Structures are given as C-alpha cells and as structure tokens.
Short mmCIF file of C-alpha atoms and ligand atoms in Angstrom, two decimals:
data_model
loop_
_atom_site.label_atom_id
_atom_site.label_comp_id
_atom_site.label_asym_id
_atom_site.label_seq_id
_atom_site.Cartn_x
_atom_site.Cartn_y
_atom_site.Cartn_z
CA UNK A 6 34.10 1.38 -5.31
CA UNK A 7 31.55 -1.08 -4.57
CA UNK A 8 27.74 -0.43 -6.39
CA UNK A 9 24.98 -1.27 -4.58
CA UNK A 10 21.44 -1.17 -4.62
CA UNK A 11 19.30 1.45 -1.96
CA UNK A 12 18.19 -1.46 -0.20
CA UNK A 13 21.75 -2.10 1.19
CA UNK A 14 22.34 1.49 2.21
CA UNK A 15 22.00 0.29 6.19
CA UNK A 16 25.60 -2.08 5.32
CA UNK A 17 27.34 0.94 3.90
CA UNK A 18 26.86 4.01 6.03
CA UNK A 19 29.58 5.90 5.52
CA UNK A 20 31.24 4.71 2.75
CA UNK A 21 31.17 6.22 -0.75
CA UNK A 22 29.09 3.64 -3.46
CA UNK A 23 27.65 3.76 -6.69
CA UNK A 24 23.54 3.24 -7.26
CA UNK A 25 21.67 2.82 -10.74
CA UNK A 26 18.57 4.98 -10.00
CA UNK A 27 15.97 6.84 -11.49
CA UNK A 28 15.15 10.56 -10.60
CA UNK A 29 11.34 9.76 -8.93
CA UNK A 30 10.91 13.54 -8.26
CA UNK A 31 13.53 16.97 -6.82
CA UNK A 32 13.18 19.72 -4.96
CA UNK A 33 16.12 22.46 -4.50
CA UNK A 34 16.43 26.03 -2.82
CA UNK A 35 19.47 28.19 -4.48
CA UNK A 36 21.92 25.74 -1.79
CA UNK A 37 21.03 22.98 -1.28
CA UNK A 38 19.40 19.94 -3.84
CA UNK A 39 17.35 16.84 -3.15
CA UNK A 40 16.83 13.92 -5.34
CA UNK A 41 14.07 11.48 -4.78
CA UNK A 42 15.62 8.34 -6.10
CA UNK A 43 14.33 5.21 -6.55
CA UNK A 44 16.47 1.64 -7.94
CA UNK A 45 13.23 -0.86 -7.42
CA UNK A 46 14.33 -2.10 -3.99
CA UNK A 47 13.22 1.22 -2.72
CA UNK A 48 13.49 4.96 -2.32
CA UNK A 49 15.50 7.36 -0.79
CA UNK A 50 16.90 10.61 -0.77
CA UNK A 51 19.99 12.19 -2.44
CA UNK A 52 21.39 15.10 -1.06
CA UNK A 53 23.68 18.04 -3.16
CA UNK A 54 24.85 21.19 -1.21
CA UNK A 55 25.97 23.68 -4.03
CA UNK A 56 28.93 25.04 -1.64
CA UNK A 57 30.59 21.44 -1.58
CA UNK A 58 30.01 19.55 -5.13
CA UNK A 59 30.37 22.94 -7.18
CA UNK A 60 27.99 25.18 -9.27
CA UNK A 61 28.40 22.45 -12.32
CA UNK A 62 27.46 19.58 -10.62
CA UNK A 63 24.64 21.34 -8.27
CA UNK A 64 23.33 22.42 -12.13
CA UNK A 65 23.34 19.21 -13.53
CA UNK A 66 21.46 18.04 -10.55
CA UNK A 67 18.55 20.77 -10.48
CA UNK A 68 17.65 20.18 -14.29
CA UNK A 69 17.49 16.28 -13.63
CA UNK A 70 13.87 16.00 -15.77
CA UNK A 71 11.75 13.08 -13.53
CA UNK A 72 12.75 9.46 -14.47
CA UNK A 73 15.94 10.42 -16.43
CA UNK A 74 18.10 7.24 -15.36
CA UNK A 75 21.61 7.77 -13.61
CA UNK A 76 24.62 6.19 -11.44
CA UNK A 77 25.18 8.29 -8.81
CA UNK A 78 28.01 8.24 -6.71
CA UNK A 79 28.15 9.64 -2.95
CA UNK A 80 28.27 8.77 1.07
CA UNK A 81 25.93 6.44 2.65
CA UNK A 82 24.44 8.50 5.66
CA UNK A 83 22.01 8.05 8.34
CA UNK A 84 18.93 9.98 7.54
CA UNK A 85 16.61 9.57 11.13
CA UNK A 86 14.20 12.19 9.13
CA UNK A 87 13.10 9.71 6.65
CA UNK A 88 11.11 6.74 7.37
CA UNK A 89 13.77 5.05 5.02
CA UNK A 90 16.66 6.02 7.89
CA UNK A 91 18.98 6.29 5.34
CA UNK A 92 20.02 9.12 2.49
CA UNK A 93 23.02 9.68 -0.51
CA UNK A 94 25.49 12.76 0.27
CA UNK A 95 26.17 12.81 -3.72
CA UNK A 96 29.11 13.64 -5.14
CA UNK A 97 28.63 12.91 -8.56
CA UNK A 98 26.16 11.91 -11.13
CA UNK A 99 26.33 9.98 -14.64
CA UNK A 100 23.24 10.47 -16.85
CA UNK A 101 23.06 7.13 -18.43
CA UNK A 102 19.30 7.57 -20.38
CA UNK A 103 17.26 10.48 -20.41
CA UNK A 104 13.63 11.38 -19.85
CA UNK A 105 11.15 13.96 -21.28
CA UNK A 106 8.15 15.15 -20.28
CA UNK A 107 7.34 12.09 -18.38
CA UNK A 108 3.63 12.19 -18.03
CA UNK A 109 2.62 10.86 -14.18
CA UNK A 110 4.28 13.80 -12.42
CA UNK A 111 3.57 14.52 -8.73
CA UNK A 112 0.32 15.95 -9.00
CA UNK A 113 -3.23 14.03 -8.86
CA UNK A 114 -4.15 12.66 -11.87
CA UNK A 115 -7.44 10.38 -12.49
CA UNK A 116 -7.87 6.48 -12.33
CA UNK A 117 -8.65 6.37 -16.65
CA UNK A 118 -4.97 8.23 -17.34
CA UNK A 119 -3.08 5.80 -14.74
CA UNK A 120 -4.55 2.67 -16.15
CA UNK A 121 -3.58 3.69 -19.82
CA UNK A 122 -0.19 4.27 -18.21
CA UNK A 123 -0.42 1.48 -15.94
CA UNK A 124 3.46 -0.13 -17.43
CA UNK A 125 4.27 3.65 -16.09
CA UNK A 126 2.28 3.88 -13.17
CA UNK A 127 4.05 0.93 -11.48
CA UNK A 128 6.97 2.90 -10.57
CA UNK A 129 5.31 4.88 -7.92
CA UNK A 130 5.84 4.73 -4.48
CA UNK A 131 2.49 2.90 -3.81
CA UNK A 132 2.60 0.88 -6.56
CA UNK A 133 5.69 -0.61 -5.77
CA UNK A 134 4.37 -1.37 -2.11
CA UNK A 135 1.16 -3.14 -3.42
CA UNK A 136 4.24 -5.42 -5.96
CA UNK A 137 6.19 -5.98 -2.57
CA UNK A 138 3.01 -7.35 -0.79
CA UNK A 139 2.06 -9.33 -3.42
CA UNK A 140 5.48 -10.36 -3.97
CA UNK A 141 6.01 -11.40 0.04
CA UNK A 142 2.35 -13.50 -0.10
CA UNK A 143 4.01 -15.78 -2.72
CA UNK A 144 6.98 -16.36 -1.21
CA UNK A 145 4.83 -17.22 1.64
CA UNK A 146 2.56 -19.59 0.37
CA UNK A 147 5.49 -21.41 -1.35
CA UNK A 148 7.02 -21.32 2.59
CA UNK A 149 3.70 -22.63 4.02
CA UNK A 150 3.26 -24.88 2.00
CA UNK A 151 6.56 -26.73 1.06
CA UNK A 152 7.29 -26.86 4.60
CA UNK A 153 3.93 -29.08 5.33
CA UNK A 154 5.22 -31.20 2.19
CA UNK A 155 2.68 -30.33 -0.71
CA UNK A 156 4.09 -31.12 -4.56
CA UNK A 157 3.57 -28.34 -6.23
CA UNK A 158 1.43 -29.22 -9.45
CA UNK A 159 1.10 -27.01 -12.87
CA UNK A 160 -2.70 -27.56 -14.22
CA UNK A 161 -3.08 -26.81 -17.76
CA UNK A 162 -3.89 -23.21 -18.64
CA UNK A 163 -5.75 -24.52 -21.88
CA UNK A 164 -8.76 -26.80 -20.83
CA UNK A 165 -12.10 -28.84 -22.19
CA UNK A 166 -14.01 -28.52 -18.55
CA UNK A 167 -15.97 -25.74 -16.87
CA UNK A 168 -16.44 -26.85 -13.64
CA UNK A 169 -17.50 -23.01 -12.38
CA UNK A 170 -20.05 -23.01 -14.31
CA UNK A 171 -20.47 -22.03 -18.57
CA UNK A 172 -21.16 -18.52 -18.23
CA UNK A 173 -17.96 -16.80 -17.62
CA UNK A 174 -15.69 -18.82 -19.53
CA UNK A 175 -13.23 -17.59 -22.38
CA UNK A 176 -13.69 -19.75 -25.19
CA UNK A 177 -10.52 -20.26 -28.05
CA UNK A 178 -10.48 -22.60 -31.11
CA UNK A 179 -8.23 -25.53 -30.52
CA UNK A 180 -7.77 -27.13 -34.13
CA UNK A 181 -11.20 -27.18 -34.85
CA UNK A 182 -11.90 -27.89 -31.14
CA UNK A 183 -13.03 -25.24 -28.23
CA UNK A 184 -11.24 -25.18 -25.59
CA UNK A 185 -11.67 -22.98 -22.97
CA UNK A 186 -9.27 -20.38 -20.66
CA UNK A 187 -8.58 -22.34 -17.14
CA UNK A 188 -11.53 -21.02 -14.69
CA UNK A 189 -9.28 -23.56 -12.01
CA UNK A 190 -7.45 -25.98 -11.95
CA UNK A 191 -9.19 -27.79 -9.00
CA UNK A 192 -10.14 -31.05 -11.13
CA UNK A 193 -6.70 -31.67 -12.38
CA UNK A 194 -5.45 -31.17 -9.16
CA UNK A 195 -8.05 -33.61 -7.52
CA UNK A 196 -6.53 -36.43 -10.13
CA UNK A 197 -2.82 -35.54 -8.78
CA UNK A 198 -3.87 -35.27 -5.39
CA UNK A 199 -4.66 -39.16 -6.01
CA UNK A 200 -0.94 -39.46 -7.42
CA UNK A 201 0.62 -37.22 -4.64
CA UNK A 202 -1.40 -36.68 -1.67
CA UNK A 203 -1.16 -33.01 -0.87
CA UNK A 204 -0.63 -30.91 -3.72
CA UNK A 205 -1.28 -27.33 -4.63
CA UNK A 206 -0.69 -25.17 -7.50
CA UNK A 207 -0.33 -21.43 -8.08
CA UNK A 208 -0.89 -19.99 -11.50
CA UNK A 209 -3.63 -17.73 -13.48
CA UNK A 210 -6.98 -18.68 -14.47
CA UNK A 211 -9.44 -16.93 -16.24
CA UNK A 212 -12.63 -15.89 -15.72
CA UNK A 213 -15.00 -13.73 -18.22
CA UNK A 214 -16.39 -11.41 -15.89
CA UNK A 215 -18.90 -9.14 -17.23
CA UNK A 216 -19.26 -6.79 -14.29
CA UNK A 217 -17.61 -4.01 -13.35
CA UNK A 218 -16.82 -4.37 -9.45
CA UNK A 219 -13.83 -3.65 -7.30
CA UNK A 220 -13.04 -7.07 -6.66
CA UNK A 221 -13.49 -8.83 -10.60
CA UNK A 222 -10.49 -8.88 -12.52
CA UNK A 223 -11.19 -11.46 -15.66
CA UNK A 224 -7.19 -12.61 -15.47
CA UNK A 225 -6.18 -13.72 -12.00
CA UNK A 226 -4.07 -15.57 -9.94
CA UNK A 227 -5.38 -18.56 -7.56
CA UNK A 228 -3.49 -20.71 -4.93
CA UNK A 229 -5.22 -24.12 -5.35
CA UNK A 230 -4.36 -26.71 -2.25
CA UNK A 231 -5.52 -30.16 -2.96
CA UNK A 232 -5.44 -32.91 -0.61
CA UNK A 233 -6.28 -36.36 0.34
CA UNK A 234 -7.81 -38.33 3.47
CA UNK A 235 -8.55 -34.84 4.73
CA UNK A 236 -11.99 -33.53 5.44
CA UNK A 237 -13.40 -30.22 5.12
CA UNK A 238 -12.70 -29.63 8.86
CA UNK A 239 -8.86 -29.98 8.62
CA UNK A 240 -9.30 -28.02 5.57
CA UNK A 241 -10.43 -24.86 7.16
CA UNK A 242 -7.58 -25.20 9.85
CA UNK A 243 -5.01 -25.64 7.48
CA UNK A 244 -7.12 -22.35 4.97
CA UNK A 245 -6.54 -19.98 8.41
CA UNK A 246 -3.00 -21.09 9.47
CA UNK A 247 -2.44 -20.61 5.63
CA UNK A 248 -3.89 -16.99 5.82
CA UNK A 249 -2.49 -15.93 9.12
CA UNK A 250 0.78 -17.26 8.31
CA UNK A 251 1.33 -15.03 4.95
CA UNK A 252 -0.18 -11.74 7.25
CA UNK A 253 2.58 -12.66 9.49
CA UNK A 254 5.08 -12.93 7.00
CA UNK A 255 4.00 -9.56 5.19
CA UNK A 256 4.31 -7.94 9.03
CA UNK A 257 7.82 -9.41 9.19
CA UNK A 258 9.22 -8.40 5.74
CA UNK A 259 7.11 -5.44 4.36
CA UNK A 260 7.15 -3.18 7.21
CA UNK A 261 7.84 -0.34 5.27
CA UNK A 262 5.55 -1.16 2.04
CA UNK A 263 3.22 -1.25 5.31
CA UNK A 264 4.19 2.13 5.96
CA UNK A 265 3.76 3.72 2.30
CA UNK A 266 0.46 2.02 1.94
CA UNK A 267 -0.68 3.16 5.48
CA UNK A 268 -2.03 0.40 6.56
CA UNK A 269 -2.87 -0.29 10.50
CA UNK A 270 -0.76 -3.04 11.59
CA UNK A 271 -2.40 -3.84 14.61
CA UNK A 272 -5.58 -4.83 12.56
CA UNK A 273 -3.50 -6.93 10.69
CA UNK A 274 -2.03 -8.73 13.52
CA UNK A 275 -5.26 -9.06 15.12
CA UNK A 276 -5.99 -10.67 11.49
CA UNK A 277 -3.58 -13.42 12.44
CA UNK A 278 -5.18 -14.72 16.27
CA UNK A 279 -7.03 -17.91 15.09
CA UNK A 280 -8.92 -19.57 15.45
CA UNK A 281 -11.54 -17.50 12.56
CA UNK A 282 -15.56 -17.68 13.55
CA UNK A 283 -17.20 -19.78 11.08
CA UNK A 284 -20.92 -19.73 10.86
CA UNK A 285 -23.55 -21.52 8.68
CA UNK A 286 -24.66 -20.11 5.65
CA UNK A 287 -28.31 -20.43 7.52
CA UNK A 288 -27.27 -18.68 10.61
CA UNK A 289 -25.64 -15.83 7.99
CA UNK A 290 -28.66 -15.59 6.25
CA UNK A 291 -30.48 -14.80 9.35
CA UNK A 292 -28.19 -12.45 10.81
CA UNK A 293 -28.70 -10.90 8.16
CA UNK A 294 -32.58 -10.69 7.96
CA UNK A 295 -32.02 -9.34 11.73
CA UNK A 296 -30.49 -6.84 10.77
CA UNK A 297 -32.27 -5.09 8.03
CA UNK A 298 -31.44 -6.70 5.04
CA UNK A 299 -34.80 -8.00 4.06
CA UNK A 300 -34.18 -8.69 0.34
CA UNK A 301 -32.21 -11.76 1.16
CA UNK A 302 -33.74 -15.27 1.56
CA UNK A 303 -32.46 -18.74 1.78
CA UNK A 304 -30.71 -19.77 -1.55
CA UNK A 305 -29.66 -16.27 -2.63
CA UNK A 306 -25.78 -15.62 -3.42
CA UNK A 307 -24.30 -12.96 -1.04
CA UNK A 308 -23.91 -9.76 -2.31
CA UNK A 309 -21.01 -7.46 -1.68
CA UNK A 310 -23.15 -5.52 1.34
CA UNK A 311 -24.05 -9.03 3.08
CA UNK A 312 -20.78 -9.98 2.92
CA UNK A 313 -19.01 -7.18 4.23
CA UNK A 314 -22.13 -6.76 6.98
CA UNK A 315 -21.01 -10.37 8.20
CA UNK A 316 -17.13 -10.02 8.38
CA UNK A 317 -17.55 -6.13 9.87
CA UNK A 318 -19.77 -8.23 12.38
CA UNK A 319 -17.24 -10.41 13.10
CA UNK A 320 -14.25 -8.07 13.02
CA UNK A 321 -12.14 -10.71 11.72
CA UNK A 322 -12.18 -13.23 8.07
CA UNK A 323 -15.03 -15.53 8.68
CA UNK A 324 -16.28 -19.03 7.42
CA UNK A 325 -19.80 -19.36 6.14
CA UNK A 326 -20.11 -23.31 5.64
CA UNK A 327 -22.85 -25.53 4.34
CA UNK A 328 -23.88 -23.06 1.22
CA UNK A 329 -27.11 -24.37 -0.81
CA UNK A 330 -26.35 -26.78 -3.21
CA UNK A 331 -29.04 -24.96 -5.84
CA UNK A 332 -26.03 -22.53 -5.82
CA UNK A 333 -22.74 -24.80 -5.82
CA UNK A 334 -21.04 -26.69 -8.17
CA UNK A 335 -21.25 -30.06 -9.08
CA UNK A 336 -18.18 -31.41 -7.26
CA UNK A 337 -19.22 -30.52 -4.05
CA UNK A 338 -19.86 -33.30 -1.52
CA UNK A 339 -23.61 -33.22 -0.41
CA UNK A 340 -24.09 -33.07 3.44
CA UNK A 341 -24.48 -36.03 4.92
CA UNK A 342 -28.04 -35.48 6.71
CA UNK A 343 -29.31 -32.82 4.43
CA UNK A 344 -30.41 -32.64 1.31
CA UNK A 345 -30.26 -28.84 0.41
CA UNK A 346 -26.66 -27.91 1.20
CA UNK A 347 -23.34 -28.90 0.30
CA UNK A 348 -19.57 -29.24 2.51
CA UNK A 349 -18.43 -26.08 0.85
CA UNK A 350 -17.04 -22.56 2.88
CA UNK A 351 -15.78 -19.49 1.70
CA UNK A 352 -14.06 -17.32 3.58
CA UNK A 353 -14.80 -13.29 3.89
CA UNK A 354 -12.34 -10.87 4.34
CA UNK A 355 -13.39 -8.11 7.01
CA UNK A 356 -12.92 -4.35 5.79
CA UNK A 357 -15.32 -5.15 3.34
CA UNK A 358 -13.14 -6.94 1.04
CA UNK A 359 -15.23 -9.95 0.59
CA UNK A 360 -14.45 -13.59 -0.39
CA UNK A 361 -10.68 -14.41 -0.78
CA UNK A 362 -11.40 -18.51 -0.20
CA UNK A 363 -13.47 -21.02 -2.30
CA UNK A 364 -13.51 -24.62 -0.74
CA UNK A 365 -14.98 -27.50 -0.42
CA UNK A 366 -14.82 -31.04 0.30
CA UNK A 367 -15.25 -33.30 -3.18
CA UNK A 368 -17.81 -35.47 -3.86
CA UNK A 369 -17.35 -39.08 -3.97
CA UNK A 370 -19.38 -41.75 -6.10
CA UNK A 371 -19.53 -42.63 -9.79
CA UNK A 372 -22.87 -42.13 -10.35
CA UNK A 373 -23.42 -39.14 -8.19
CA UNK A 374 -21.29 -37.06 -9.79
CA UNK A 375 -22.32 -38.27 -13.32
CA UNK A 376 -25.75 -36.92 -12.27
CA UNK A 377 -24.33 -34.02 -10.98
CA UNK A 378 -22.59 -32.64 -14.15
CA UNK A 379 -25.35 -33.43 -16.32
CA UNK A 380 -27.21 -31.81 -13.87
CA UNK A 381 -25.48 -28.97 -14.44
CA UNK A 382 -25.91 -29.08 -18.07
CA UNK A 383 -22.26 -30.17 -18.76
CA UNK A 384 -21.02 -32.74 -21.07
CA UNK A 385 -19.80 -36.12 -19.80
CA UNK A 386 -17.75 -37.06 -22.58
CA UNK A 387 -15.56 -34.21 -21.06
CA UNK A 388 -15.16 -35.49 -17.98
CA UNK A 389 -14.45 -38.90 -18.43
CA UNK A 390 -11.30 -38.56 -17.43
CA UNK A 391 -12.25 -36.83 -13.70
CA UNK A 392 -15.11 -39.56 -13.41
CA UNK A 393 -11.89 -42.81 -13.87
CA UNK A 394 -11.00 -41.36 -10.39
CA UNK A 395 -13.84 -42.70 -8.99
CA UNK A 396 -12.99 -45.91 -10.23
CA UNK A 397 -9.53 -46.59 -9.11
CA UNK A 398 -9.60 -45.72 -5.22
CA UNK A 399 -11.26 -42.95 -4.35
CA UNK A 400 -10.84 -40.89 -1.38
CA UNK A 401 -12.15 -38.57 1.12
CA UNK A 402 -10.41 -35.22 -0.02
CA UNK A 403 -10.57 -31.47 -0.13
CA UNK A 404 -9.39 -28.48 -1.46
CA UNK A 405 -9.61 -24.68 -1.97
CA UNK A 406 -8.55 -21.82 -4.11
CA UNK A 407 -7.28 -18.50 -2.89
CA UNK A 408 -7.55 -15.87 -4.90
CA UNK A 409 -4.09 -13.87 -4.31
CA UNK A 410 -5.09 -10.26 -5.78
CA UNK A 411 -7.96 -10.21 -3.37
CA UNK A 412 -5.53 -11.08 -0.88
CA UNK A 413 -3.47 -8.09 -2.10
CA UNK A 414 -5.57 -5.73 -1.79
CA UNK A 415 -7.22 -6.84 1.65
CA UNK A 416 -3.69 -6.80 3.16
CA UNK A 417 -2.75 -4.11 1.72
CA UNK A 418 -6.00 -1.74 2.61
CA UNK A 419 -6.24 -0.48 -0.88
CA UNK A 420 -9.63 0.46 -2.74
CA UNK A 421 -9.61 -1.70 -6.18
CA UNK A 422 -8.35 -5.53 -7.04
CA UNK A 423 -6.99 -3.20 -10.05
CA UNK A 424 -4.22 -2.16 -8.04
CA UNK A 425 -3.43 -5.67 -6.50
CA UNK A 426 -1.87 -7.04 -10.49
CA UNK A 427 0.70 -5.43 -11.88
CA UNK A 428 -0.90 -5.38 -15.67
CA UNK A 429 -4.92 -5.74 -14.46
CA UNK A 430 -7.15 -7.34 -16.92
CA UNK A 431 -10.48 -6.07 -16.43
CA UNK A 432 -13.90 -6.06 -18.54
CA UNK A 433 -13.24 -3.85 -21.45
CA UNK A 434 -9.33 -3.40 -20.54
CA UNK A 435 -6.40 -5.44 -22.15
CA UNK A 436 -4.08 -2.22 -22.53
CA UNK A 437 -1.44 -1.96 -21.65
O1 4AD B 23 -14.71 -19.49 -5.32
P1 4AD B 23 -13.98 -19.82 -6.57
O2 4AD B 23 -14.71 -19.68 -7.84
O3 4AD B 23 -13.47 -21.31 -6.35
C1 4AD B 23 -12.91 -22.12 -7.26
O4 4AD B 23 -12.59 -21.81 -8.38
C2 4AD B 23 -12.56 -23.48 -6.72
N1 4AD B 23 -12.51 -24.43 -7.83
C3 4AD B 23 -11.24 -23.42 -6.00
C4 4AD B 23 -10.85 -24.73 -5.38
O5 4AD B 23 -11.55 -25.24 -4.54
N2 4AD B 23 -9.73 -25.28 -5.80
O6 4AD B 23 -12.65 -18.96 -6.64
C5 4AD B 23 -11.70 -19.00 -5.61
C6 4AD B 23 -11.20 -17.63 -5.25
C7 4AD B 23 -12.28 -16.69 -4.73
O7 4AD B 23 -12.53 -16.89 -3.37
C8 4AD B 23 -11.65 -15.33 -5.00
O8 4AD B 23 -10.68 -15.01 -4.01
C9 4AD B 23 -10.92 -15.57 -6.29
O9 4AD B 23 -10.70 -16.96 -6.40
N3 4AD B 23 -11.69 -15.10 -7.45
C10 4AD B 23 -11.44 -13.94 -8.10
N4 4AD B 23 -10.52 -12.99 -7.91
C11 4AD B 23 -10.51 -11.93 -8.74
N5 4AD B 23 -11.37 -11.79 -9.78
C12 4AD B 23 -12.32 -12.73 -10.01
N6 4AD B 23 -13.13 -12.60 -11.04
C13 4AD B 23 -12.39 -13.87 -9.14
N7 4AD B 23 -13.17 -14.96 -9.09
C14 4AD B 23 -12.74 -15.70 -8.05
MG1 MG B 24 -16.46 -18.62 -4.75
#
C-alpha cells in the first residue's frame, strides 16, 4: 500500500493509501464521523460511517483529541462538496503521538494568545495559506530572476555600515568592535554588481523599529537586485515585470491558499496589466494637498494615509520618483537638472498596503559621495571600501530592495505584516 501525502489525493482516487496527518478538528452524529485532517500540503476530510468500519473503530475515531498525530488508512474519493474535491473513506487509524488539551481550538481567540502561540498557530488553515504565498513569491523571484541571468549574491548579515540611516540599527559587540545587524545589503551588492553585472540577493536584514504599525516588523526579509549599465528607467520596468510576474505565479500555483485567504483574484490579476502609473513625488504631494490633506508640504515623508490615498487613486501599485534628497540617503544619484531631489522611487501597494519597493539609481563620483556620507554624519573610515569602487571603473547602475513580508501580506489581503513571517519579530516581541 502506497503512503502518500493529501496533496496527491487527485492521482489516487480510488485506491486505498496511507497519510501521516494530524486531527485539525471532528465533527460526528451517532453514524457517521468526520475528521478534518491536515499533513502540511493541505487539508481534507476523512470520512467514518459507524455501520461499515465497526463500533471500535467509529470510537476510536470520535475521541480523536485535536492535533493527536495518526496514519490513517482508507479510499481516495472524489469529494465535489469540498473546495479541496477530494476526501478519505477511512478504514483504519494508527495513533502514532497524542495530544491534550491543545489550546487554539476552533473558537475565536485574541491576537496577544495567538502570537504567544505563534510556533502553534501556524498550523491553521490560514496560516498555512499566508506560508504557501510566501513560499510561491520565492520560488518566483528565484524564477524571475535566474532566468534574466542575475548571480545570486549572499551580503553579510554582520556589518560596519548604516547606509539607512543610524537610528534604527541593532548594534552587537564584535571583539571589542560594534558592528551592526544588516539594515541591506545594497552596498555590498553595488561592489559585486561591479564583479558580476546583475546580481541580487535574498536574505534578512534588520531594522530596529520602534513603532508599532501594521507594516514594521524589526526582522525581515528583502529581495535586493543590483545591476550595472542600467538606469533607473530600466529599473522600474524590470521592478513591475518583477512584481507582476510573482502575482502571476501565486494565481497559477496557490489557487486554493487564494481561496482560504479569500482573496479577489480578479484584483490581483488586474495587479499584473503593466505598465504601473508612476508620478513625481511633486505631483503626489499636490494631489494630495487637492484633496484635503493639508498637513503635508514639500519635503515631508509620506505617511501611511498619503500613501494609501495615492495607490487607492490609482487603483493599481504606483511609482512616486524624484523624492527630496533632504529625505534620501546618501547613495542616491542627484538629478541631473535639480538640485533638491534625487533618482530614487518607491513603489506603493494599492489596498492600502503601502511601500513594498525602495530604489534608486547610485551615485557616481569620489568626492560626491565622500561629501555625502559625511553629510550624513557617517564615518568614512567605514566606507572606504564602497568609496575604491569609484576608483576602479565606475558605472551607471541601479538597484532596489523588495521587502517580501509586505509583499505577503498585500497579495495575500491580510490585515498585519505579523501574519506575513512565520516567527514575526516585532518591537517588544522575540517569543516564540
Ligand atoms: O526602502 P528601503 O529602506 O530600501 C533599502 O533598504 C534599499 N537599500 C534597498 C535597495 O535599493 N537595495 O527598504 C526596502 C523595502 C521597503 O520598500 C519595504 O518593502 C521593506 O523593504 N521594509 C520593511 N518591511 C518590513 N518591516 C520593516 N521595518 C521594513 N523596512 C523596509
Ligand atoms: Mg523606503
């Protein structure tokens, strides 16, 4: 007898298999017994009729306590009730470990208790839809962007430079030294994009966040393209094929996560018809102003309400290009006939999810950028290193960092970034 997992079910309707499974939740009338099971590739139903299996078996079945693990045994059958399509005529059942009083049970329960049992939580049906979306974006991104021939390059996690800025940053003793929790790995990646062209990397960096929003997490992960002779222009067409690809590929392969999270496909397609508007920061500042926000003025950071005013406006992500350079960091390239703003966009989600891209194109020039980071109140000595690619043929290039639990949670239509990570760091939150 061949074991399989619930996935499979559709290749083995009507034959009898074996499945490792947990008992997600039951429900049973005096004939008849159903077991919500679950294996990790997905759920489905189990299906006892006391008359057939016997009154043992039928017992055993009904006193399953929620999560107790088991191989079951039984038919593959069609099941067109359940969005699943498929469903377990069992026929017998092997308690391999056993559960008590597991404490997420079926009803409601508040956001504090499912964080502290967030390593439990993650077995739920949405939960595991979120992991699957997630899961499907970076398989995508890995797709997109080996098949456009990008290295992929590992920056180092434990770092000297700040280049976001000194405020957020995690600071650790490194032999007598500070070092500092990767905000990005954007510089190290702008010294391999010299070495390799196109590069990008996909890994964690930190950030220590100190407010409390839905869209701050102070551990997450960023996909960080690199790439040189290209301008900030091919760099936004390559950001949206980038971002309508993975919707495309989630559509494709997580039509039922889509399903369990309830989330309206056709937006998403329409998510995928580039190309996306871009405007200038200065035209989003006064559409803005136009419309009732009168507390913002030129050189102000977006809030969460401007933001999600703009992309709502739009119906679709949009570019805002050309920020101030007041409010930019140092490795921005200045615009070429202005002196106030810099070649950077970022790109807002609609929904009201808000920025999921960070890019720019880099400054060039020694002594601009020497200016620039003590400008910014940095240290030089610690950037020696970056500055030596000015020296040794520098190029046009740019770059930008997607933040993938934003991503998550866009695509997926949920409320909180929280959800988006499977174990969320968040200010005041390192347990579990
Ligand atoms: O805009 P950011 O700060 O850009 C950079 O770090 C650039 N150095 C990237 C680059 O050009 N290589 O961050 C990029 C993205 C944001 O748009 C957002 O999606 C995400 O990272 N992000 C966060 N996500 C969750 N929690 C936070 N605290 C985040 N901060 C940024
Ligand atoms: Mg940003």
């Amino acid at each position: 007898m061949k074991t399989i997992q619930i996935i499979d079910s559709k290749n083995h309707v009507g034959e009898t298999v074996k499945i490792g499974a947990w008992v997600a939740n039951k429900r049973s009338s005096g004939k008849i017994a159903f077991l919500q099971l679950r294996d990790g590739t997905a759920y489905f139903q189990g299906v006892l009729v006391k008359n057939e299996v016997g009154e043992e078996l039928f017992d055993v079945a009904k006193n399953l306590p929620q999560e107790t693990s088991v191989m079951i045994t039984g038919e593959i059958r069609e099941d067109t009730r359940s969005k699943f399509g498929y469903e377990i005529g069992i026929t017998g059942i092997e308690v391999v470990g056993e559960s008590h009083d597991y404490p997420i049970t079926p009803k409601e329960h508040g956001i504090d208790f499912l964080m502290d049992h967030r390593h439990l939580w993650l077995r739920s049906s949405k939960q595991h839809a979120v992991m699957q979306v997630r899961n499907e974006l970076i398989r995508a991104t890995y797709e997109f962007f080996n098949d456009r021939d990008f290295i992929k390059i590992d920056p180092p996690i434990l770092t000297g430079s700040a280049p976001e800025g000194t405020t957020e940053l995690f600071e650790t003793d490194y032999f007598g030294e500070p070092a500092y929790l990767s905000q990005t790995g954007q510089l190290y990646l702008e010294a391999a994009a010299m070495a390799f062209g196109k590069v990008f990397s996909f890994g964690p960096t930190f950030r220590a966040e100190k407010s409390k929003t839905r869209r701050h997490l102070t551990e997450f992960w960023m996909m960080e393209p690199e790439m040189a002779f290209v301008s900030q222009d091919e760099s936004l067409e390559i950001q949206e094929e980038y971002v309508a690809f993975m919707i495309t590929k989630v559509l494709e392969n997580c039509d039922y996560a889509l399903d369990v999270l309830e989330r309206d496909k056709d937006l998403l397609k329409k998510y995928t018809e580039l190309p996306f508007p871009r405007i200038s920061y200065d035209e989003a500042v006064e559409l803005l102003q136009q419309n009732g926000f009168e507390d913002i003025t030129w050189g102000d950071d977006f809030g969460s309400p401007h933001e999600t005013f703009i992309a709502n406006h739009f119906e679709k992500p949009v570019f805002i290009l050309n920020y101030p350079k007041s409010m930019s960091p140092f490795y921005m390239k200045p615009h070429p006939t202005r002196e106030d703003v810099v070649i950077r966009a970022d790109l807002i989600a609609p929904e009201g999810y808000g920025e999921i891209i960070g890019g720019s194109e880099r400054a060039i020039g020694y002594d601009y950028i020497v200016e620039q980071i003590e400008k910014d109140g940095l240290d030089r000595k610690d950037y020696e290193w970056y500055l030596d690619l000015q020296k040794y043929g520098p190029v046009p290039h740019s770059g930008f960092g997607l933040g993938l639990e934003r991503t998550v949670t866009w695509v997926c239509g949920i409320d909180h970034v929280r959800e988006a990570s499977p174990f969320p760091r968040l200010l005041h939150r390192i347990y579990p």
